[in-house]
């Protein structure tokens, strides 16, 4: 059990800067998820914690000790790799028990502990098999068992579920969460799957181009995205962005007008779909309809702008079809405002927002 | 790997096989058959027919201590050359695998020695290892009488082993490096996370995963060291001093073409062939069990 402190960490590969100054402190027992698009430096950051990648600048401390110069084995971390990285020439039992063997644990104790870990993961009957004969889900469990047996201070996961099919992924997600509740070990989990991130995280760290965009609970990140990037990255279908203006009195207008230009963000499920125009509604021509079972997603355009609208329920009544013209009402209390240039969030006092 | 190409067209299959069979027949079975025939006859050096003598060529050879010396010398040469060529190559490959840049350059540079013909190699090493000139002369100057393969049998053996090994290190290195590169990096990283140090990782992870390559190279190196060593011996020591480097393959040539004992040489070829076959069979029976194929 340990807290992890990342202070001003930079990473360059062959002089190409990849991670630009990350500051993050992870509390003891916390489950932190690093989320971001491919190539944003999530794995790099995780591997620097693990000791598999040198830290170019800044420092990382685990449990109060700066670990920059320590070997991976001295850091007390265990890692689950995306491709499982099981030793193909060893049995499942040998794979799980390898760390103990290296540490010089005696055979009877080793066997007992391997059996206990295998039991807790439901792979006790696989102990004599070689990894090559296991299914993806079973391999994943073995990999987790191998990490667990060392009773590490910190668990590191690098997209451990991305090779599994959707159903197994959901199941393993719950198991990992349960494992964390049982063991209470500080965990850092890398993923680019936002559902995984939202459901697992105590705290979510959104990365982009080697920088932290936002740190917060899943709810905070979803409800108050700190930047246009976060707003667009989290939530499916993705948020709509419209150009608009913010007047000095706090009035928000779509399109050009008086006031500062801003980007207006609105989630597809917060837009109302109307049959008849009202004051302030937008035209909407449907181009594509997606049936989700629990609702529908409509893709279309409003004038020049592409828009996505999601509606829950429905189904029984006649569905709007592609080509049909409808009207959108955007409730101004739900919108998010971002600076056009920097993409940063503009926070307005609620009183001003209500002035719609 | 279960996937195989199946030829439904029989004619095509046969057409593809015929050239290979012809080659093997012309250059292996036919000469081998001839050798077998000669081995049981007494061939007259100046021509004029031969007479059937049964196994007397063999009994004569196996009763000759000089021939047994040649077998022993060959075995010593084969095992030291194989161990050295593979050991050095593996060490180099492990070092290069750690920090790989310019892999292509290593690959090209290191495979060149293999392409050098044995005679050229023999001449080169004859000069390099000559006691009165070259590199060794400096050592001899400092410690007079330290190195003289022309007089010292053990040193002569060392000299031919070095020359031979020099050629095979590059060959082995390429195979080892390719096999090491094929081991996923994450396995090594996982072992590092499990607390395994550099040497321990080599022993527990890399060597076991290299066993198919090691096995293949042992077979190739041992076989070649029995047959491919002729040129080097011929040019560097001519079997001497006092038969200390008279390998079987060299003795065949010497007895056959210098001594004009064709039948004895043929019998020796048969024995050498049987020895190599026996070694290979032994390796497949007993070593291959320890190989981890994926
Ligand atoms: N060994 C390396 N040498 C050079 N560049 C590298 C190396 N490893 C990673 N990079 C670069 O660093 C950047 C970040 O890579 P990283 O693997 O951390 O991304 P990631 O966020 O984990 O992406 P993904 O979701 O695809 O796994 C990428 O642009 C990548 O090309
Ligand atoms: Mg990654």
PDB file of C-alpha atoms in Angstrom, chain A residues 64-205:
ATOM      1  CA  UNK A  64       7.664   8.557  -0.079  1.00  0.00           C
ATOM      2  CA  UNK A  65      10.778   7.168  -1.774  1.00  0.00           C
ATOM      3  CA  UNK A  66      12.000   8.720  -5.005  1.00  0.00           C
ATOM      4  CA  UNK A  67      12.321   5.784  -7.377  1.00  0.00           C
ATOM      5  CA  UNK A  68      13.914   7.412 -10.436  1.00  0.00           C
ATOM      6  CA  UNK A  69      17.137   5.455 -10.055  1.00  0.00           C
ATOM      7  CA  UNK A  70      15.637   2.202  -8.784  1.00  0.00           C
ATOM      8  CA  UNK A  71      15.334  -1.011 -10.783  1.00  0.00           C
ATOM      9  CA  UNK A  72      11.788  -2.211 -11.530  1.00  0.00           C
ATOM     10  CA  UNK A  73      12.080  -4.965  -8.920  1.00  0.00           C
ATOM     11  CA  UNK A  74      12.998  -2.480  -6.197  1.00  0.00           C
ATOM     12  CA  UNK A  75       9.912  -0.340  -6.728  1.00  0.00           C
ATOM     13  CA  UNK A  76       7.277  -2.704  -5.433  1.00  0.00           C
ATOM     14  CA  UNK A  77       5.048  -2.415  -8.488  1.00  0.00           C
ATOM     15  CA  UNK A  78       3.393  -5.245 -10.364  1.00  0.00           C
ATOM     16  CA  UNK A  79       2.222  -4.842 -13.916  1.00  0.00           C
ATOM     17  CA  UNK A  80      -0.389  -6.491 -16.118  1.00  0.00           C
ATOM     18  CA  UNK A  81       0.507  -6.160 -19.784  1.00  0.00           C
ATOM     19  CA  UNK A  82      -1.823  -5.702 -22.724  1.00  0.00           C
ATOM     20  CA  UNK A  83      -0.618  -8.861 -24.461  1.00  0.00           C
ATOM     21  CA  UNK A  84      -0.479 -10.709 -21.100  1.00  0.00           C
ATOM     22  CA  UNK A  85       3.278 -11.432 -21.508  1.00  0.00           C
ATOM     23  CA  UNK A  86       2.977 -14.897 -19.956  1.00  0.00           C
ATOM     24  CA  UNK A  87       6.114 -17.040 -20.130  1.00  0.00           C
ATOM     25  CA  UNK A  88       5.199 -19.534 -22.872  1.00  0.00           C
ATOM     26  CA  UNK A  89       7.515 -22.297 -21.669  1.00  0.00           C
ATOM     27  CA  UNK A  90       6.207 -22.349 -18.100  1.00  0.00           C
ATOM     28  CA  UNK A  91       2.988 -23.788 -16.755  1.00  0.00           C
ATOM     29  CA  UNK A  92       0.362 -21.523 -15.266  1.00  0.00           C
ATOM     30  CA  UNK A  93       1.590 -22.410 -11.781  1.00  0.00           C
ATOM     31  CA  UNK A  94       5.175 -21.593 -12.715  1.00  0.00           C
ATOM     32  CA  UNK A  95       4.087 -18.353 -14.327  1.00  0.00           C
ATOM     33  CA  UNK A  96       2.234 -17.208 -11.235  1.00  0.00           C
ATOM     34  CA  UNK A  97       4.945 -18.420  -8.880  1.00  0.00           C
ATOM     35  CA  UNK A  98       7.918 -17.060 -10.813  1.00  0.00           C
ATOM     36  CA  UNK A  99       8.308 -13.918  -8.719  1.00  0.00           C
ATOM     37  CA  UNK A 100       8.352 -16.013  -5.557  1.00  0.00           C
ATOM     38  CA  UNK A 101      10.869 -18.401  -7.054  1.00  0.00           C
ATOM     39  CA  UNK A 102      13.154 -15.521  -7.942  1.00  0.00           C
ATOM     40  CA  UNK A 103      12.749 -14.153  -4.434  1.00  0.00           C
ATOM     41  CA  UNK A 104      13.854 -17.511  -3.070  1.00  0.00           C
ATOM     42  CA  UNK A 105      10.587 -18.543  -1.425  1.00  0.00           C
ATOM     43  CA  UNK A 106      10.604 -22.224  -0.479  1.00  0.00           C
ATOM     44  CA  UNK A 107       8.684 -24.632  -2.639  1.00  0.00           C
ATOM     45  CA  UNK A 108       5.914 -25.681  -0.201  1.00  0.00           C
ATOM     46  CA  UNK A 109       5.089 -22.068   0.628  1.00  0.00           C
ATOM     47  CA  UNK A 110       5.255 -21.132  -3.023  1.00  0.00           C
ATOM     48  CA  UNK A 111       2.857 -23.872  -3.952  1.00  0.00           C
ATOM     49  CA  UNK A 112       0.413 -22.893  -1.248  1.00  0.00           C
ATOM     50  CA  UNK A 113       0.414 -19.251  -2.251  1.00  0.00           C
ATOM     51  CA  UNK A 114       0.048 -20.024  -5.956  1.00  0.00           C
ATOM     52  CA  UNK A 115      -2.890 -22.278  -5.112  1.00  0.00           C
ATOM     53  CA  UNK A 116      -4.518 -19.560  -3.022  1.00  0.00           C
ATOM     54  CA  UNK A 117      -4.170 -16.938  -5.746  1.00  0.00           C
ATOM     55  CA  UNK A 118      -5.404 -19.346  -8.418  1.00  0.00           C
ATOM     56  CA  UNK A 119      -8.373 -20.196  -6.217  1.00  0.00           C
ATOM     57  CA  UNK A 120      -9.316 -16.556  -5.784  1.00  0.00           C
ATOM     58  CA  UNK A 121      -9.225 -16.016  -9.550  1.00  0.00           C
ATOM     59  CA  UNK A 122     -11.040 -19.230 -10.424  1.00  0.00           C
ATOM     60  CA  UNK A 123      -8.153 -20.741 -12.362  1.00  0.00           C
ATOM     61  CA  UNK A 124      -7.196 -23.491  -9.919  1.00  0.00           C
ATOM     62  CA  UNK A 125      -7.864 -26.235 -12.448  1.00  0.00           C
ATOM     63  CA  UNK A 126      -5.566 -24.636 -15.035  1.00  0.00           C
ATOM     64  CA  UNK A 127      -2.393 -24.719 -12.977  1.00  0.00           C
ATOM     65  CA  UNK A 128      -0.666 -27.453 -14.979  1.00  0.00           C
ATOM     66  CA  UNK A 129      -1.496 -26.056 -18.397  1.00  0.00           C
ATOM     67  CA  UNK A 130       0.791 -24.002 -20.608  1.00  0.00           C
ATOM     68  CA  UNK A 131      -0.371 -20.461 -21.532  1.00  0.00           C
ATOM     69  CA  UNK A 132      -0.594 -21.420 -25.211  1.00  0.00           C
ATOM     70  CA  UNK A 133      -3.567 -23.655 -24.462  1.00  0.00           C
ATOM     71  CA  UNK A 134      -5.615 -21.017 -22.606  1.00  0.00           C
ATOM     72  CA  UNK A 135      -8.318 -18.672 -23.856  1.00  0.00           C
ATOM     73  CA  UNK A 136      -7.827 -14.917 -23.761  1.00  0.00           C
ATOM     74  CA  UNK A 137      -9.861 -14.478 -20.595  1.00  0.00           C
ATOM     75  CA  UNK A 138      -8.010 -17.267 -18.818  1.00  0.00           C
ATOM     76  CA  UNK A 139      -4.654 -15.814 -19.835  1.00  0.00           C
ATOM     77  CA  UNK A 140      -5.755 -12.473 -18.471  1.00  0.00           C
ATOM     78  CA  UNK A 141      -6.562 -14.044 -15.135  1.00  0.00           C
ATOM     79  CA  UNK A 142      -3.186 -15.747 -15.022  1.00  0.00           C
ATOM     80  CA  UNK A 143      -1.514 -12.419 -15.749  1.00  0.00           C
ATOM     81  CA  UNK A 144      -3.474 -10.807 -12.921  1.00  0.00           C
ATOM     82  CA  UNK A 145      -2.563 -13.701 -10.637  1.00  0.00           C
ATOM     83  CA  UNK A 146       1.083 -13.236 -11.450  1.00  0.00           C
ATOM     84  CA  UNK A 147       0.811  -9.594 -10.453  1.00  0.00           C
ATOM     85  CA  UNK A 148      -1.222 -10.332  -7.307  1.00  0.00           C
ATOM     86  CA  UNK A 149       1.051 -12.935  -5.815  1.00  0.00           C
ATOM     87  CA  UNK A 150       3.782 -10.438  -5.108  1.00  0.00           C
ATOM     88  CA  UNK A 151       1.449  -8.410  -2.909  1.00  0.00           C
ATOM     89  CA  UNK A 152       2.725  -5.245  -4.562  1.00  0.00           C
ATOM     90  CA  UNK A 153       2.453  -1.723  -3.257  1.00  0.00           C
ATOM     91  CA  UNK A 154       1.106  -0.548  -6.607  1.00  0.00           C
ATOM     92  CA  UNK A 155      -0.759  -2.343  -9.389  1.00  0.00           C
ATOM     93  CA  UNK A 156      -0.143  -1.102 -12.912  1.00  0.00           C
ATOM     94  CA  UNK A 157      -2.444  -2.128 -15.751  1.00  0.00           C
ATOM     95  CA  UNK A 158      -1.672  -1.294 -19.386  1.00  0.00           C
ATOM     96  CA  UNK A 159      -4.883  -1.810 -21.337  1.00  0.00           C
ATOM     97  CA  UNK A 160      -5.281  -5.280 -19.910  1.00  0.00           C
ATOM     98  CA  UNK A 161      -8.737  -5.830 -21.353  1.00  0.00           C
ATOM     99  CA  UNK A 162      -8.342  -4.559 -24.877  1.00  0.00           C
ATOM    100  CA  UNK A 163      -7.752  -7.993 -26.392  1.00  0.00           C
ATOM    101  CA  UNK A 164     -10.963  -9.446 -24.994  1.00  0.00           C
ATOM    102  CA  UNK A 165     -14.387  -9.471 -26.589  1.00  0.00           C
ATOM    103  CA  UNK A 166     -16.963  -6.985 -25.369  1.00  0.00           C
ATOM    104  CA  UNK A 167     -18.813  -9.315 -23.035  1.00  0.00           C
ATOM    105  CA  UNK A 168     -15.714 -10.718 -21.371  1.00  0.00           C
ATOM    106  CA  UNK A 169     -14.328  -7.231 -21.069  1.00  0.00           C
ATOM    107  CA  UNK A 170     -17.357  -6.077 -19.107  1.00  0.00           C
ATOM    108  CA  UNK A 171     -17.074  -9.112 -16.848  1.00  0.00           C
ATOM    109  CA  UNK A 172     -13.346  -8.693 -16.225  1.00  0.00           C
ATOM    110  CA  UNK A 173     -13.922  -5.013 -15.537  1.00  0.00           C
ATOM    111  CA  UNK A 174     -16.184  -5.905 -12.661  1.00  0.00           C
ATOM    112  CA  UNK A 175     -13.708  -8.497 -11.407  1.00  0.00           C
ATOM    113  CA  UNK A 176     -10.870  -6.013 -11.405  1.00  0.00           C
ATOM    114  CA  UNK A 177     -12.988  -3.541  -9.510  1.00  0.00           C
ATOM    115  CA  UNK A 178     -13.937  -6.231  -7.005  1.00  0.00           C
ATOM    116  CA  UNK A 179     -10.317  -7.255  -6.631  1.00  0.00           C
ATOM    117  CA  UNK A 180      -9.441  -3.680  -5.873  1.00  0.00           C
ATOM    118  CA  UNK A 181     -12.124  -3.451  -3.239  1.00  0.00           C
ATOM    119  CA  UNK A 182     -10.861  -6.627  -1.618  1.00  0.00           C
ATOM    120  CA  UNK A 183      -7.135  -5.848  -1.685  1.00  0.00           C
ATOM    121  CA  UNK A 184      -7.271  -2.061  -1.533  1.00  0.00           C
ATOM    122  CA  UNK A 185      -3.986  -1.715  -3.419  1.00  0.00           C
ATOM    123  CA  UNK A 186      -3.163   1.574  -5.116  1.00  0.00           C
ATOM    124  CA  UNK A 187      -3.813   1.004  -8.822  1.00  0.00           C
ATOM    125  CA  UNK A 188      -3.053   2.836 -12.035  1.00  0.00           C
ATOM    126  CA  UNK A 189      -5.010   1.633 -15.038  1.00  0.00           C
ATOM    127  CA  UNK A 190      -4.375   2.729 -18.614  1.00  0.00           C
ATOM    128  CA  UNK A 191      -7.101   2.555 -21.208  1.00  0.00           C
ATOM    129  CA  UNK A 192      -8.457   4.375 -24.205  1.00  0.00           C
ATOM    130  CA  UNK A 193     -11.919   2.973 -23.637  1.00  0.00           C
ATOM    131  CA  UNK A 194     -14.013   5.582 -21.920  1.00  0.00           C
ATOM    132  CA  UNK A 195     -16.612   3.181 -20.570  1.00  0.00           C
ATOM    133  CA  UNK A 196     -13.856   1.219 -18.887  1.00  0.00           C
ATOM    134  CA  UNK A 197     -12.398   4.434 -17.553  1.00  0.00           C
ATOM    135  CA  UNK A 198     -15.694   5.813 -16.217  1.00  0.00           C
ATOM    136  CA  UNK A 199     -16.715   2.582 -14.511  1.00  0.00           C
ATOM    137  CA  UNK A 200     -13.381   1.702 -12.917  1.00  0.00           C
ATOM    138  CA  UNK A 201     -11.979   4.993 -11.811  1.00  0.00           C
ATOM    139  CA  UNK A 202     -12.013   6.612  -8.424  1.00  0.00           C
ATOM    140  CA  UNK A 203     -10.284   9.392 -10.254  1.00  0.00           C
ATOM    141  CA  UNK A 204      -9.855   9.904 -13.959  1.00  0.00           C
ATOM    142  CA  UNK A 205      -6.822  11.512 -15.576  1.00  0.00           C
TER     143      UNK A 205
END
